[in-house]
Every structure is written in C-alpha cells, then in structure tokens.
Amino acid sequence: MRAIIGAYGEVRPNLLRNALGWPEAQALASIVTSGQPGYGMASVGKDKTSPGAEAIIRAADRPDPRPLWISIWGGANTLAQALSEVRSTRSQADLDAFIAKLRVYSISDQDDAGPWIRRQFPNLFYIVHPSTPDGGNYSTATWTGISGDVFYRNGAGADGSTITNAWLDSHIRKGPFGKHYPEFLFIMEGDTPAFLGLTRNGLASADNPSWGGWGGRYVWRQPYGEDHAIWTQGGDSFARTTSADTVAGIDGKSYVSDQATIWRWRTAYQNDFAARMNWTLGGATPVNHHPVAIVNGIGGTAPILLDAEVGKPLTIDAGQSHDTDKGQRLHYRWFHYPEAGFVPEQGMAAITIDGANSSRATVTPTATCRPQWLWIGVQKEPR
C-alpha cells in the first residue's frame, strides 16, 4: 500500500491539473495502519487493541457532522475491537452516540466478527449479505456484480468487455501509477463496491441504500439467521419489492438479479476509471472530464426533489448543462428507476417520459402504485 501511495505522489501534479482536492501522498501514508493481527473474534478482547481499532475510534470522535463510513473488505474484527473498547469505557449514551455516527458496508462476512457485531450492536447501520466465512455464499452477493460474470457465473446479460485483463492492460496499467494495478485471479475490484457507492455521481445511494448506486441496491429487512432488520438483499417477491433490479442486458433482453444493481452502471464506472487514469499521465495524452449537469437550473450532484401528482406532467430541463472539454457534444437519456422509488406496503410508481433522448423531457406520473403480482383479491363462495 505504501508503494502505491508513493506512485500516487509521483502523478499527483498531473491529477491536480484535472481536478482539485487530491491530498498529499504524505498525508495518505500517515494514516495507513494495521488492524487485529489474528482471525475473527479470537483476536478481539481486553488488551488486544490495534492501531486500526484506535484509528476508527479517533475518526468517529472527530467533531464532524457527517457519518463515518467503514468499508470492510475482509474480516470485521478491527471494527469489533473498536466497538468493544468504546462499550467498556463509555456510558450507554456515549456508546449510542458513537454507533449513530457509523455506517458499515461489508463485503459479505469473511470471519465471525460481523455476525457478532450485529448481535451485540443492533442499532448499528450495517449493509451486508450475511454469509458463511468460507466464500460459499459469495456467488449470490450483490457486490459480485462488479465483475463476477465469469468466475461466479452470475452475470447473465452484463457486458463483460471492460472487466478483462486485456481491457485493464489497455486502459489502466500504464504510467507510474497504473503499473501497480495487479493481474486479477478471481474477479476484478471485488471489494470496491464497499466504497464505490459513496462516489458523488448523483445517485446518492449513501443517503439511502434502497435508491441504488455503483455499490448496488439494498432493502431494509430481517434476513434468515439475523435477529433484527439490516440493509441487505432479498424482499417480498409477491409484491415485487425486492433488492433485485430489472435491467436490459447487452442482448436487449430483461434480466432480474441483485448483481444487475451494480453491473447496470459498469460502462459508466469503468469509463470513469479509465478517464481518471489518463489524468495521471500528463503530457499530450488526451483526457476527458465529467460534464456539468444542471437540471431545472440546479447544479451539483445532490438529488432534486419535485412534488408530483398523478396525471399532471412535470418538466425536467437539462439544457443548461455543458461539457468542459472543447468540441464534445452532450447526449441525454432520461429513464425511470422504479425499484429505487418503491415504498413498503405500497409498491412502485409508474410514469411516462416524453422526450427521453433530449435535454428537455416531460414526466407524467400515471400511478402511485403499479399492479402487484395478484392485484384482485380472491373471493370465496359462501358454503
């Protein structure tokens, strides 16, 4: 990790020519630390603190109103150690305040610490597909939608052209920074969904996991084996309100899966990855930047909330949007993401869109709740 940060320091001047905000390499290196030295809960307890657990506590204690996201790519025992220490040294009120600041996204359960944390701290915001720690359940997990098409055989309908080692050779493994990108053995970027959903791309899934984003879409429910509700997969198939998305595949057919909640964005996040890697090269290398989106006069990437009534059209106008790169045209596509707007006990709304491929579109809600699996109740004959 320190070698990668060192290479980042080499290319940081080039990055700053393309966007502001890149931290100094020294600042990044100063926060690299290590967690619990052993496996799972056997490495958690009194007098077993680690620099990683201490770093979590320090971060949560900072006077910052924003939530603190914990991305768990392996075992969760460093977080378990931090929570154990806070519980043993602070009042219940202070513990509750500490927990309220945390948001956890775990790439399945890769040790026994995750289930222990959820049992011991039921109020903790936790996104996970509960699993055994041996990898036996990984193929059904949402996060595999980032690139698990071949290895997990669960990407029917997805375009796999941007998740091969050949594509990485052409677009990523170049320059002093890109040369550190490894050949993948199982899947590319398998852990990345744990933070990719935090990207400020307008989807705002960090605000509500049921809205969906580059890290997938999740629902609030109590899965089998858990003693309370968490942000997870599954749902009520009868009402069609589940964590799966219905997405048009590369062949034009519709596919329904949890993995589709990630691979539906694959072209976007891989193009973004490749563009940013070109930023690191400098010189005469052609680069591309994000266009500036302005909708109804509002810029930025925060969601725009509009009141709507069934049958009354709304106008959404992105005509003020522009591209900062000279000579490049903007293209538009408005679409409805019905799963992201489902309401428990009510279902998903229905709308029509006129002008879906132009800068200005008209959206008309046609129903607050679309028909579910069986819309008309069954009436029994009197006996």
mmCIF file of C-alpha atoms in Angstrom:
data_model
loop_
_atom_site.group_PDB
_atom_site.id
_atom_site.type_symbol
_atom_site.label_atom_id
_atom_site.label_comp_id
_atom_site.label_asym_id
_atom_site.label_seq_id
_atom_site.Cartn_x
_atom_site.Cartn_y
_atom_site.Cartn_z
ATOM 1 C CA MET A 1 0.000 0.000 0.000
ATOM 2 C CA ARG A 2 2.831 2.395 0.783
ATOM 3 C CA ALA A 3 4.387 1.670 -2.616
ATOM 4 C CA ILE A 4 1.096 2.532 -4.324
ATOM 5 C CA ILE A 5 0.817 5.755 -2.340
ATOM 6 C CA GLY A 6 4.375 6.617 -3.350
ATOM 7 C CA ALA A 7 3.453 6.169 -7.014
ATOM 8 C CA TYR A 8 0.379 8.313 -6.450
ATOM 9 C CA GLY A 9 2.656 11.052 -5.158
ATOM 10 C CA GLU A 10 4.538 10.979 -8.469
ATOM 11 C CA VAL A 11 1.406 11.617 -10.511
ATOM 12 C CA ARG A 12 -0.405 13.962 -8.108
ATOM 13 C CA PRO A 13 0.761 17.089 -10.015
ATOM 14 C CA ASN A 14 -0.902 15.708 -13.150
ATOM 15 C CA LEU A 15 -4.093 14.921 -11.235
ATOM 16 C CA LEU A 16 -4.249 18.461 -9.872
ATOM 17 C CA ARG A 17 -4.252 19.792 -13.431
ATOM 18 C CA ASN A 18 -7.547 17.993 -13.974
ATOM 19 C CA ALA A 19 -9.378 18.366 -10.648
ATOM 20 C CA LEU A 20 -8.847 19.889 -7.233
ATOM 21 C CA GLY A 21 -8.795 18.145 -3.877
ATOM 22 C CA TRP A 22 -6.142 15.456 -4.256
ATOM 23 C CA PRO A 23 -4.433 15.007 -0.840
ATOM 24 C CA GLU A 24 -0.668 14.919 -0.493
ATOM 25 C CA ALA A 25 0.886 11.459 -0.557
ATOM 26 C CA GLN A 26 2.461 12.031 2.837
ATOM 27 C CA ALA A 27 -0.955 12.702 4.349
ATOM 28 C CA LEU A 28 -2.272 9.405 2.969
ATOM 29 C CA ALA A 29 0.777 7.450 4.116
ATOM 30 C CA SER A 30 0.394 8.842 7.633
ATOM 31 C CA ILE A 31 -2.995 7.153 8.097
ATOM 32 C CA VAL A 32 -2.020 3.701 6.840
ATOM 33 C CA THR A 33 -2.177 1.355 9.808
ATOM 34 C CA SER A 34 -2.869 -2.250 10.772
ATOM 35 C CA GLY A 35 -5.822 -3.919 12.451
ATOM 36 C CA GLN A 36 -6.229 -7.048 14.548
ATOM 37 C CA PRO A 37 -3.354 -9.479 13.868
ATOM 38 C CA GLY A 38 -5.419 -12.685 14.018
ATOM 39 C CA TYR A 39 -8.623 -14.215 12.725
ATOM 40 C CA GLY A 40 -12.062 -13.163 13.843
ATOM 41 C CA MET A 41 -13.268 -12.832 17.405
ATOM 42 C CA ALA A 42 -10.347 -14.874 18.726
ATOM 43 C CA SER A 43 -8.291 -11.734 18.147
ATOM 44 C CA VAL A 44 -10.740 -9.384 19.902
ATOM 45 C CA GLY A 45 -10.869 -8.582 23.589
ATOM 46 C CA LYS A 46 -9.327 -6.791 26.532
ATOM 47 C CA ASP A 47 -5.739 -5.682 25.955
ATOM 48 C CA LYS A 48 -5.998 -6.655 22.272
ATOM 49 C CA THR A 49 -6.363 -3.171 20.846
ATOM 50 C CA SER A 50 -4.745 -2.419 17.487
ATOM 51 C CA PRO A 51 -3.715 0.771 15.685
ATOM 52 C CA GLY A 52 -6.598 0.157 13.294
ATOM 53 C CA ALA A 53 -9.186 -0.012 16.085
ATOM 54 C CA GLU A 54 -7.753 3.151 17.614
ATOM 55 C CA ALA A 55 -7.945 4.887 14.225
ATOM 56 C CA ILE A 56 -11.661 4.033 13.935
ATOM 57 C CA ILE A 57 -12.338 5.487 17.373
ATOM 58 C CA ARG A 58 -10.388 8.664 16.634
ATOM 59 C CA ALA A 59 -12.221 9.162 13.348
ATOM 60 C CA ALA A 60 -15.648 8.712 14.933
ATOM 61 C CA ASP A 61 -14.743 11.093 17.757
ATOM 62 C CA ARG A 62 -13.869 13.943 15.401
ATOM 63 C CA PRO A 63 -16.306 16.893 15.574
ATOM 64 C CA ASP A 64 -17.656 16.211 12.089
ATOM 65 C CA PRO A 65 -21.428 16.118 11.423
ATOM 66 C CA ARG A 66 -21.041 13.674 8.535
ATOM 67 C CA PRO A 67 -21.446 9.917 9.067
ATOM 68 C CA LEU A 68 -18.284 7.813 9.186
ATOM 69 C CA TRP A 69 -18.319 5.010 6.632
ATOM 70 C CA ILE A 70 -16.471 1.776 7.485
ATOM 71 C CA SER A 71 -15.697 -0.272 4.359
ATOM 72 C CA ILE A 72 -14.999 -3.880 5.335
ATOM 73 C CA TRP A 73 -13.175 -5.858 2.669
ATOM 74 C CA GLY A 74 -12.152 -8.841 4.807
ATOM 75 C CA GLY A 75 -12.895 -9.724 8.400
ATOM 76 C CA ALA A 76 -14.725 -7.250 10.631
ATOM 77 C CA ASN A 77 -12.748 -7.851 13.816
ATOM 78 C CA THR A 78 -10.959 -4.484 13.835
ATOM 79 C CA LEU A 79 -14.354 -2.774 13.979
ATOM 80 C CA ALA A 80 -15.420 -5.310 16.628
ATOM 81 C CA GLN A 81 -12.398 -4.346 18.729
ATOM 82 C CA ALA A 82 -13.187 -0.636 18.410
ATOM 83 C CA LEU A 83 -16.812 -1.159 19.429
ATOM 84 C CA SER A 84 -15.803 -3.381 22.352
ATOM 85 C CA GLU A 85 -13.409 -0.753 23.684
ATOM 86 C CA VAL A 86 -15.977 2.041 23.437
ATOM 87 C CA ARG A 87 -18.619 -0.082 25.171
ATOM 88 C CA SER A 88 -16.278 -0.940 28.044
ATOM 89 C CA THR A 89 -15.042 2.612 28.634
ATOM 90 C CA ARG A 90 -18.041 4.891 27.991
ATOM 91 C CA SER A 91 -21.578 5.403 29.165
ATOM 92 C CA GLN A 92 -24.514 3.904 27.303
ATOM 93 C CA ALA A 93 -25.439 7.350 25.972
ATOM 94 C CA ASP A 94 -21.929 7.932 24.659
ATOM 95 C CA LEU A 95 -21.867 4.465 23.122
ATOM 96 C CA ASP A 96 -25.177 5.153 21.383
ATOM 97 C CA ALA A 97 -23.815 8.447 20.017
ATOM 98 C CA PHE A 98 -20.687 6.669 18.779
ATOM 99 C CA ILE A 99 -22.712 3.973 16.999
ATOM 100 C CA ALA A 100 -25.028 6.565 15.459
ATOM 101 C CA LYS A 101 -22.108 8.078 13.537
ATOM 102 C CA LEU A 102 -21.104 4.797 11.854
ATOM 103 C CA ARG A 103 -22.219 3.363 8.520
ATOM 104 C CA VAL A 104 -20.876 -0.087 7.654
ATOM 105 C CA TYR A 105 -20.733 -1.760 4.240
ATOM 106 C CA SER A 106 -19.248 -5.246 4.474
ATOM 107 C CA ILE A 107 -18.244 -7.481 1.579
ATOM 108 C CA SER A 108 -20.170 -10.478 2.933
ATOM 109 C CA ASP A 109 -18.990 -11.996 6.246
ATOM 110 C CA GLN A 110 -15.382 -13.098 5.881
ATOM 111 C CA ASP A 111 -14.927 -14.012 9.548
ATOM 112 C CA ASP A 112 -17.158 -14.485 12.597
ATOM 113 C CA ALA A 113 -16.882 -10.855 13.735
ATOM 114 C CA GLY A 114 -19.612 -9.406 11.505
ATOM 115 C CA PRO A 115 -22.424 -11.594 12.903
ATOM 116 C CA TRP A 116 -21.149 -10.908 16.444
ATOM 117 C CA ILE A 117 -21.224 -7.140 15.846
ATOM 118 C CA ARG A 118 -24.788 -7.233 14.519
ATOM 119 C CA ARG A 119 -25.979 -9.249 17.519
ATOM 120 C CA GLN A 120 -24.209 -7.070 20.073
ATOM 121 C CA PHE A 121 -24.944 -3.686 18.465
ATOM 122 C CA PRO A 122 -28.373 -3.980 16.795
ATOM 123 C CA ASN A 123 -28.677 -0.227 16.196
ATOM 124 C CA LEU A 124 -25.573 -0.115 14.003
ATOM 125 C CA PHE A 125 -26.240 0.821 10.359
ATOM 126 C CA TYR A 126 -24.994 -2.271 8.507
ATOM 127 C CA ILE A 127 -25.093 -3.235 4.815
ATOM 128 C CA VAL A 128 -24.231 -6.886 4.179
ATOM 129 C CA HIS A 129 -25.347 -10.126 2.598
ATOM 130 C CA PRO A 130 -24.919 -12.420 5.635
ATOM 131 C CA SER A 131 -22.806 -15.413 4.756
ATOM 132 C CA THR A 132 -20.559 -18.153 5.992
ATOM 133 C CA PRO A 133 -16.909 -17.029 6.136
ATOM 134 C CA ASP A 134 -15.675 -19.670 3.678
ATOM 135 C CA GLY A 135 -16.856 -17.983 0.481
ATOM 136 C CA GLY A 136 -19.617 -20.495 -0.127
ATOM 137 C CA ASN A 137 -22.314 -17.827 -0.374
ATOM 138 C CA TYR A 138 -20.398 -15.214 -2.314
ATOM 139 C CA SER A 139 -21.904 -16.019 -5.708
ATOM 140 C CA THR A 140 -25.311 -14.750 -4.576
ATOM 141 C CA ALA A 141 -23.960 -11.499 -3.109
ATOM 142 C CA THR A 142 -24.731 -8.165 -4.760
ATOM 143 C CA TRP A 143 -21.106 -6.999 -4.734
ATOM 144 C CA THR A 144 -20.079 -9.717 -7.221
ATOM 145 C CA GLY A 145 -21.986 -7.759 -9.844
ATOM 146 C CA ILE A 146 -18.961 -5.532 -10.268
ATOM 147 C CA SER A 147 -17.129 -8.190 -12.311
ATOM 148 C CA GLY A 148 -18.101 -11.701 -11.215
ATOM 149 C CA ASP A 149 -19.698 -12.692 -14.520
ATOM 150 C CA VAL A 150 -17.269 -15.486 -15.377
ATOM 151 C CA PHE A 151 -15.904 -16.617 -12.017
ATOM 152 C CA TYR A 152 -19.232 -16.650 -10.169
ATOM 153 C CA ARG A 153 -21.304 -17.335 -13.298
ATOM 154 C CA ASN A 154 -23.952 -14.866 -12.212
ATOM 155 C CA GLY A 155 -23.709 -12.032 -14.743
ATOM 156 C CA ALA A 156 -26.242 -13.065 -17.353
ATOM 157 C CA GLY A 157 -26.987 -10.038 -19.534
ATOM 158 C CA ALA A 158 -23.972 -7.993 -18.437
ATOM 159 C CA ASP A 159 -21.399 -6.525 -20.824
ATOM 160 C CA GLY A 160 -18.081 -8.060 -19.798
ATOM 161 C CA SER A 161 -15.854 -6.229 -22.269
ATOM 162 C CA THR A 162 -14.468 -3.773 -19.674
ATOM 163 C CA ILE A 163 -13.610 -6.287 -16.942
ATOM 164 C CA THR A 164 -10.894 -8.337 -18.636
ATOM 165 C CA ASN A 165 -7.157 -8.240 -18.079
ATOM 166 C CA ALA A 166 -6.817 -7.175 -21.725
ATOM 167 C CA TRP A 167 -9.013 -4.103 -21.112
ATOM 168 C CA LEU A 168 -7.043 -3.293 -17.966
ATOM 169 C CA ASP A 169 -3.784 -3.548 -19.920
ATOM 170 C CA SER A 170 -5.047 -1.005 -22.442
ATOM 171 C CA HIS A 171 -6.764 1.458 -20.125
ATOM 172 C CA ILE A 172 -5.410 1.122 -16.581
ATOM 173 C CA ARG A 173 -1.960 -0.485 -16.375
ATOM 174 C CA LYS A 174 0.022 2.452 -17.725
ATOM 175 C CA GLY A 175 2.259 5.119 -16.274
ATOM 176 C CA PRO A 176 3.983 5.113 -12.867
ATOM 177 C CA PHE A 177 0.685 4.728 -11.027
ATOM 178 C CA GLY A 178 -1.196 2.350 -13.291
ATOM 179 C CA LYS A 179 1.665 -0.158 -13.447
ATOM 180 C CA HIS A 180 0.840 -1.151 -9.857
ATOM 181 C CA TYR A 181 -2.583 -2.478 -10.867
ATOM 182 C CA PRO A 182 -2.327 -6.275 -10.437
ATOM 183 C CA GLU A 183 -3.447 -9.123 -12.631
ATOM 184 C CA PHE A 184 -6.654 -10.376 -11.050
ATOM 185 C CA LEU A 185 -7.012 -14.027 -10.139
ATOM 186 C CA PHE A 186 -10.708 -14.312 -9.296
ATOM 187 C CA ILE A 187 -12.586 -11.123 -10.125
ATOM 188 C CA MET A 188 -11.522 -7.534 -10.725
ATOM 189 C CA GLU A 189 -12.287 -4.994 -7.964
ATOM 190 C CA GLY A 190 -14.313 -7.476 -5.924
ATOM 191 C CA ASP A 191 -14.184 -5.349 -2.762
ATOM 192 C CA THR A 192 -14.665 -1.991 -4.466
ATOM 193 C CA PRO A 193 -18.485 -1.829 -4.076
ATOM 194 C CA ALA A 194 -17.863 -1.236 -0.356
ATOM 195 C CA PHE A 195 -16.903 2.355 -1.171
ATOM 196 C CA LEU A 196 -17.939 2.839 -4.804
ATOM 197 C CA GLY A 197 -21.450 3.727 -3.693
ATOM 198 C CA LEU A 198 -20.017 6.765 -1.907
ATOM 199 C CA THR A 199 -18.992 8.302 -5.235
ATOM 200 C CA ARG A 200 -20.733 11.637 -5.780
ATOM 201 C CA ASN A 201 -22.269 10.718 -9.107
ATOM 202 C CA GLY A 202 -25.827 11.919 -8.489
ATOM 203 C CA LEU A 203 -27.321 8.595 -7.413
ATOM 204 C CA ALA A 204 -26.865 9.407 -3.697
ATOM 205 C CA SER A 205 -27.093 5.790 -2.562
ATOM 206 C CA ALA A 206 -25.108 6.729 0.547
ATOM 207 C CA ASP A 207 -28.180 8.682 1.669
ATOM 208 C CA ASN A 208 -30.451 5.689 1.219
ATOM 209 C CA PRO A 209 -29.194 2.226 0.126
ATOM 210 C CA SER A 210 -32.604 1.441 -1.416
ATOM 211 C CA TRP A 211 -32.026 4.146 -4.033
ATOM 212 C CA GLY A 212 -29.271 2.101 -5.678
ATOM 213 C CA GLY A 213 -25.886 3.167 -6.982
ATOM 214 C CA TRP A 214 -22.452 1.982 -8.040
ATOM 215 C CA GLY A 215 -22.262 -0.154 -4.895
ATOM 216 C CA GLY A 216 -25.599 -1.838 -5.564
ATOM 217 C CA ARG A 217 -29.091 -1.514 -4.129
ATOM 218 C CA TYR A 218 -30.270 -2.906 -0.795
ATOM 219 C CA VAL A 219 -33.514 -3.134 1.185
ATOM 220 C CA TRP A 220 -34.289 -2.892 4.893
ATOM 221 C CA ARG A 221 -35.392 -6.315 6.093
ATOM 222 C CA GLN A 222 -34.584 -9.099 8.530
ATOM 223 C CA PRO A 223 -32.810 -11.920 6.698
ATOM 224 C CA TYR A 224 -32.771 -15.507 7.903
ATOM 225 C CA GLY A 225 -30.379 -16.029 10.812
ATOM 226 C CA GLU A 226 -30.406 -12.388 11.929
ATOM 227 C CA ASP A 227 -32.316 -11.175 14.991
ATOM 228 C CA HIS A 228 -33.203 -7.762 13.549
ATOM 229 C CA ALA A 229 -33.509 -5.882 10.265
ATOM 230 C CA ILE A 230 -30.416 -4.669 8.388
ATOM 231 C CA TRP A 231 -29.693 -3.279 4.930
ATOM 232 C CA THR A 232 -29.411 -6.450 2.886
ATOM 233 C CA GLN A 233 -30.704 -8.459 -0.067
ATOM 234 C CA GLY A 234 -34.000 -10.233 -0.656
ATOM 235 C CA GLY A 235 -37.502 -8.922 -0.056
ATOM 236 C CA ASP A 236 -41.085 -9.707 -0.921
ATOM 237 C CA SER A 237 -41.242 -11.215 -4.389
ATOM 238 C CA PHE A 238 -45.041 -11.332 -4.167
ATOM 239 C CA ALA A 239 -45.153 -7.523 -4.027
ATOM 240 C CA ARG A 240 -42.227 -7.195 -6.450
ATOM 241 C CA THR A 241 -40.367 -5.073 -3.865
ATOM 242 C CA THR A 242 -37.025 -6.816 -3.591
ATOM 243 C CA SER A 243 -33.361 -5.846 -3.769
ATOM 244 C CA ALA A 244 -33.111 -7.077 -7.373
ATOM 245 C CA ASP A 245 -33.298 -4.765 -10.385
ATOM 246 C CA THR A 246 -34.827 -5.478 -13.782
ATOM 247 C CA VAL A 247 -32.237 -4.291 -16.313
ATOM 248 C CA ALA A 248 -31.890 -4.534 -20.093
ATOM 249 C CA GLY A 249 -28.887 -6.705 -20.901
ATOM 250 C CA ILE A 250 -26.381 -6.337 -23.692
ATOM 251 C CA ASP A 251 -28.643 -8.547 -25.820
ATOM 252 C CA GLY A 252 -31.669 -6.301 -25.274
ATOM 253 C CA LYS A 253 -33.467 -8.836 -23.067
ATOM 254 C CA SER A 254 -34.542 -8.093 -19.487
ATOM 255 C CA TYR A 255 -32.627 -9.643 -16.599
ATOM 256 C CA VAL A 256 -33.555 -9.607 -12.922
ATOM 257 C CA SER A 257 -30.846 -10.012 -10.287
ATOM 258 C CA ASP A 258 -29.113 -8.416 -7.339
ATOM 259 C CA GLN A 259 -25.886 -8.333 -9.357
ATOM 260 C CA ALA A 260 -27.630 -6.248 -12.009
ATOM 261 C CA THR A 261 -27.956 -3.411 -9.476
ATOM 262 C CA ILE A 262 -24.191 -2.957 -9.972
ATOM 263 C CA TRP A 263 -23.417 -4.132 -13.494
ATOM 264 C CA ARG A 264 -26.094 -1.821 -14.899
ATOM 265 C CA TRP A 265 -23.607 1.015 -14.154
ATOM 266 C CA ARG A 266 -20.499 -0.834 -15.334
ATOM 267 C CA THR A 267 -19.858 1.136 -18.529
ATOM 268 C CA ALA A 268 -20.101 4.370 -16.524
ATOM 269 C CA TYR A 269 -17.765 3.440 -13.686
ATOM 270 C CA GLN A 270 -15.209 1.754 -15.926
ATOM 271 C CA ASN A 271 -15.125 4.733 -18.304
ATOM 272 C CA ASP A 272 -14.711 6.973 -15.261
ATOM 273 C CA PHE A 273 -11.830 4.775 -14.043
ATOM 274 C CA ALA A 274 -10.092 4.899 -17.427
ATOM 275 C CA ALA A 275 -10.525 8.672 -17.741
ATOM 276 C CA ARG A 276 -9.023 9.297 -14.303
ATOM 277 C CA MET A 277 -6.078 7.047 -15.093
ATOM 278 C CA ASN A 278 -5.372 9.180 -18.166
ATOM 279 C CA TRP A 279 -5.288 12.197 -15.844
ATOM 280 C CA THR A 280 -2.234 10.660 -14.155
ATOM 281 C CA LEU A 281 -0.176 10.596 -17.351
ATOM 282 C CA GLY A 282 0.125 14.277 -18.223
ATOM 283 C CA GLY A 283 1.794 15.429 -21.432
ATOM 284 C CA ALA A 284 -0.067 15.058 -24.688
ATOM 285 C CA THR A 285 -2.316 12.219 -23.519
ATOM 286 C CA PRO A 286 -5.944 13.049 -24.429
ATOM 287 C CA VAL A 287 -8.108 13.375 -21.318
ATOM 288 C CA ASN A 288 -11.825 13.564 -20.663
ATOM 289 C CA HIS A 289 -13.726 15.220 -17.828
ATOM 290 C CA HIS A 290 -17.216 14.987 -16.445
ATOM 291 C CA PRO A 291 -19.825 17.256 -18.000
ATOM 292 C CA VAL A 292 -21.511 19.781 -15.712
ATOM 293 C CA ALA A 293 -25.097 18.692 -15.117
ATOM 294 C CA ILE A 294 -27.679 21.406 -14.465
ATOM 295 C CA VAL A 295 -31.320 20.351 -14.141
ATOM 296 C CA ASN A 296 -34.096 22.936 -13.809
ATOM 297 C CA GLY A 297 -31.416 25.497 -13.048
ATOM 298 C CA ILE A 298 -29.919 23.417 -10.225
ATOM 299 C CA GLY A 299 -26.318 22.251 -10.477
ATOM 300 C CA GLY A 300 -24.367 19.709 -8.449
ATOM 301 C CA THR A 301 -24.951 16.031 -7.762
ATOM 302 C CA ALA A 302 -27.476 16.165 -4.905
ATOM 303 C CA PRO A 303 -30.924 14.686 -5.613
ATOM 304 C CA ILE A 304 -33.542 17.137 -6.845
ATOM 305 C CA LEU A 305 -36.899 16.622 -5.137
ATOM 306 C CA LEU A 306 -40.073 17.518 -7.041
ATOM 307 C CA ASP A 307 -43.691 17.188 -5.933
ATOM 308 C CA ALA A 308 -45.812 15.221 -8.385
ATOM 309 C CA GLU A 309 -49.467 14.311 -8.841
ATOM 310 C CA VAL A 310 -50.889 11.509 -10.910
ATOM 311 C CA GLY A 311 -51.862 12.755 -14.341
ATOM 312 C CA LYS A 312 -50.072 16.108 -14.046
ATOM 313 C CA PRO A 313 -46.927 16.472 -16.190
ATOM 314 C CA LEU A 314 -43.624 17.785 -14.853
ATOM 315 C CA THR A 315 -40.890 19.358 -16.956
ATOM 316 C CA ILE A 316 -37.253 18.454 -16.329
ATOM 317 C CA ASP A 317 -34.820 20.584 -18.280
ATOM 318 C CA ALA A 318 -31.076 19.960 -18.509
ATOM 319 C CA GLY A 319 -30.489 22.418 -21.323
ATOM 320 C CA GLN A 320 -28.042 24.490 -19.275
ATOM 321 C CA SER A 321 -25.717 21.517 -18.838
ATOM 322 C CA HIS A 322 -22.390 21.738 -20.624
ATOM 323 C CA ASP A 323 -19.110 19.902 -21.195
ATOM 324 C CA THR A 324 -15.851 21.473 -20.081
ATOM 325 C CA ASP A 325 -13.946 19.664 -22.840
ATOM 326 C CA LYS A 326 -13.962 21.638 -26.088
ATOM 327 C CA GLY A 327 -15.633 20.181 -29.133
ATOM 328 C CA GLN A 328 -17.596 17.499 -27.298
ATOM 329 C CA ARG A 329 -21.362 17.206 -27.597
ATOM 330 C CA LEU A 330 -23.680 16.181 -24.818
ATOM 331 C CA HIS A 331 -26.176 13.365 -25.199
ATOM 332 C CA TYR A 332 -29.198 12.891 -22.959
ATOM 333 C CA ARG A 333 -31.202 9.914 -21.742
ATOM 334 C CA TRP A 334 -33.924 10.192 -19.121
ATOM 335 C CA PHE A 335 -35.173 6.947 -17.625
ATOM 336 C CA HIS A 336 -37.266 5.745 -14.718
ATOM 337 C CA TYR A 337 -35.609 3.647 -11.996
ATOM 338 C CA PRO A 338 -38.794 2.220 -10.427
ATOM 339 C CA GLU A 339 -37.100 -0.077 -7.902
ATOM 340 C CA ALA A 340 -35.290 2.884 -6.364
ATOM 341 C CA GLY A 341 -38.605 4.501 -5.503
ATOM 342 C CA PHE A 342 -40.568 1.619 -4.058
ATOM 343 C CA VAL A 343 -42.471 2.263 -0.842
ATOM 344 C CA PRO A 344 -43.046 -0.646 1.580
ATOM 345 C CA GLU A 345 -46.705 -1.615 1.834
ATOM 346 C CA GLN A 346 -47.384 0.405 -1.333
ATOM 347 C CA GLY A 347 -45.134 -0.710 -4.176
ATOM 348 C CA MET A 348 -43.630 1.107 -7.140
ATOM 349 C CA ALA A 349 -44.989 4.073 -9.044
ATOM 350 C CA ALA A 350 -45.481 4.233 -12.816
ATOM 351 C CA ILE A 351 -44.620 7.160 -15.094
ATOM 352 C CA THR A 352 -44.321 8.074 -18.762
ATOM 353 C CA ILE A 353 -41.483 10.134 -20.232
ATOM 354 C CA ASP A 354 -41.773 12.237 -23.370
ATOM 355 C CA GLY A 355 -38.506 13.496 -24.868
ATOM 356 C CA ALA A 356 -36.374 10.879 -23.151
ATOM 357 C CA ASN A 357 -33.431 11.491 -25.519
ATOM 358 C CA SER A 358 -33.477 15.278 -25.481
ATOM 359 C CA SER A 359 -32.307 17.885 -22.986
ATOM 360 C CA ARG A 360 -35.897 18.709 -22.020
ATOM 361 C CA ALA A 361 -38.329 15.954 -21.039
ATOM 362 C CA THR A 362 -41.878 15.778 -19.762
ATOM 363 C CA VAL A 363 -42.584 13.293 -16.975
ATOM 364 C CA THR A 364 -46.153 12.292 -16.174
ATOM 365 C CA PRO A 365 -46.957 10.064 -13.177
ATOM 366 C CA THR A 366 -49.628 7.562 -14.187
ATOM 367 C CA ALA A 367 -49.978 5.630 -10.926
ATOM 368 C CA THR A 368 -48.649 5.852 -7.392
ATOM 369 C CA CYS A 369 -48.619 2.068 -7.212
ATOM 370 C CA ARG A 370 -48.329 -0.342 -10.112
ATOM 371 C CA PRO A 371 -50.260 -3.628 -10.002
ATOM 372 C CA GLN A 372 -48.571 -6.258 -7.877
ATOM 373 C CA TRP A 373 -48.400 -9.985 -8.553
ATOM 374 C CA LEU A 374 -52.088 -10.537 -7.781
ATOM 375 C CA TRP A 375 -53.986 -7.261 -7.841
ATOM 376 C CA ILE A 376 -57.540 -8.578 -7.359
ATOM 377 C CA GLY A 377 -58.277 -10.425 -4.150
ATOM 378 C CA VAL A 378 -59.750 -13.927 -4.255
ATOM 379 C CA GLN A 379 -63.339 -14.151 -3.036
ATOM 380 C CA LYS A 380 -64.573 -17.384 -1.567
ATOM 381 C CA GLU A 381 -68.019 -18.774 -2.362
ATOM 382 C CA PRO A 382 -70.277 -18.993 0.688
ATOM 383 C CA ARG A 383 -70.893 -22.509 1.951
#
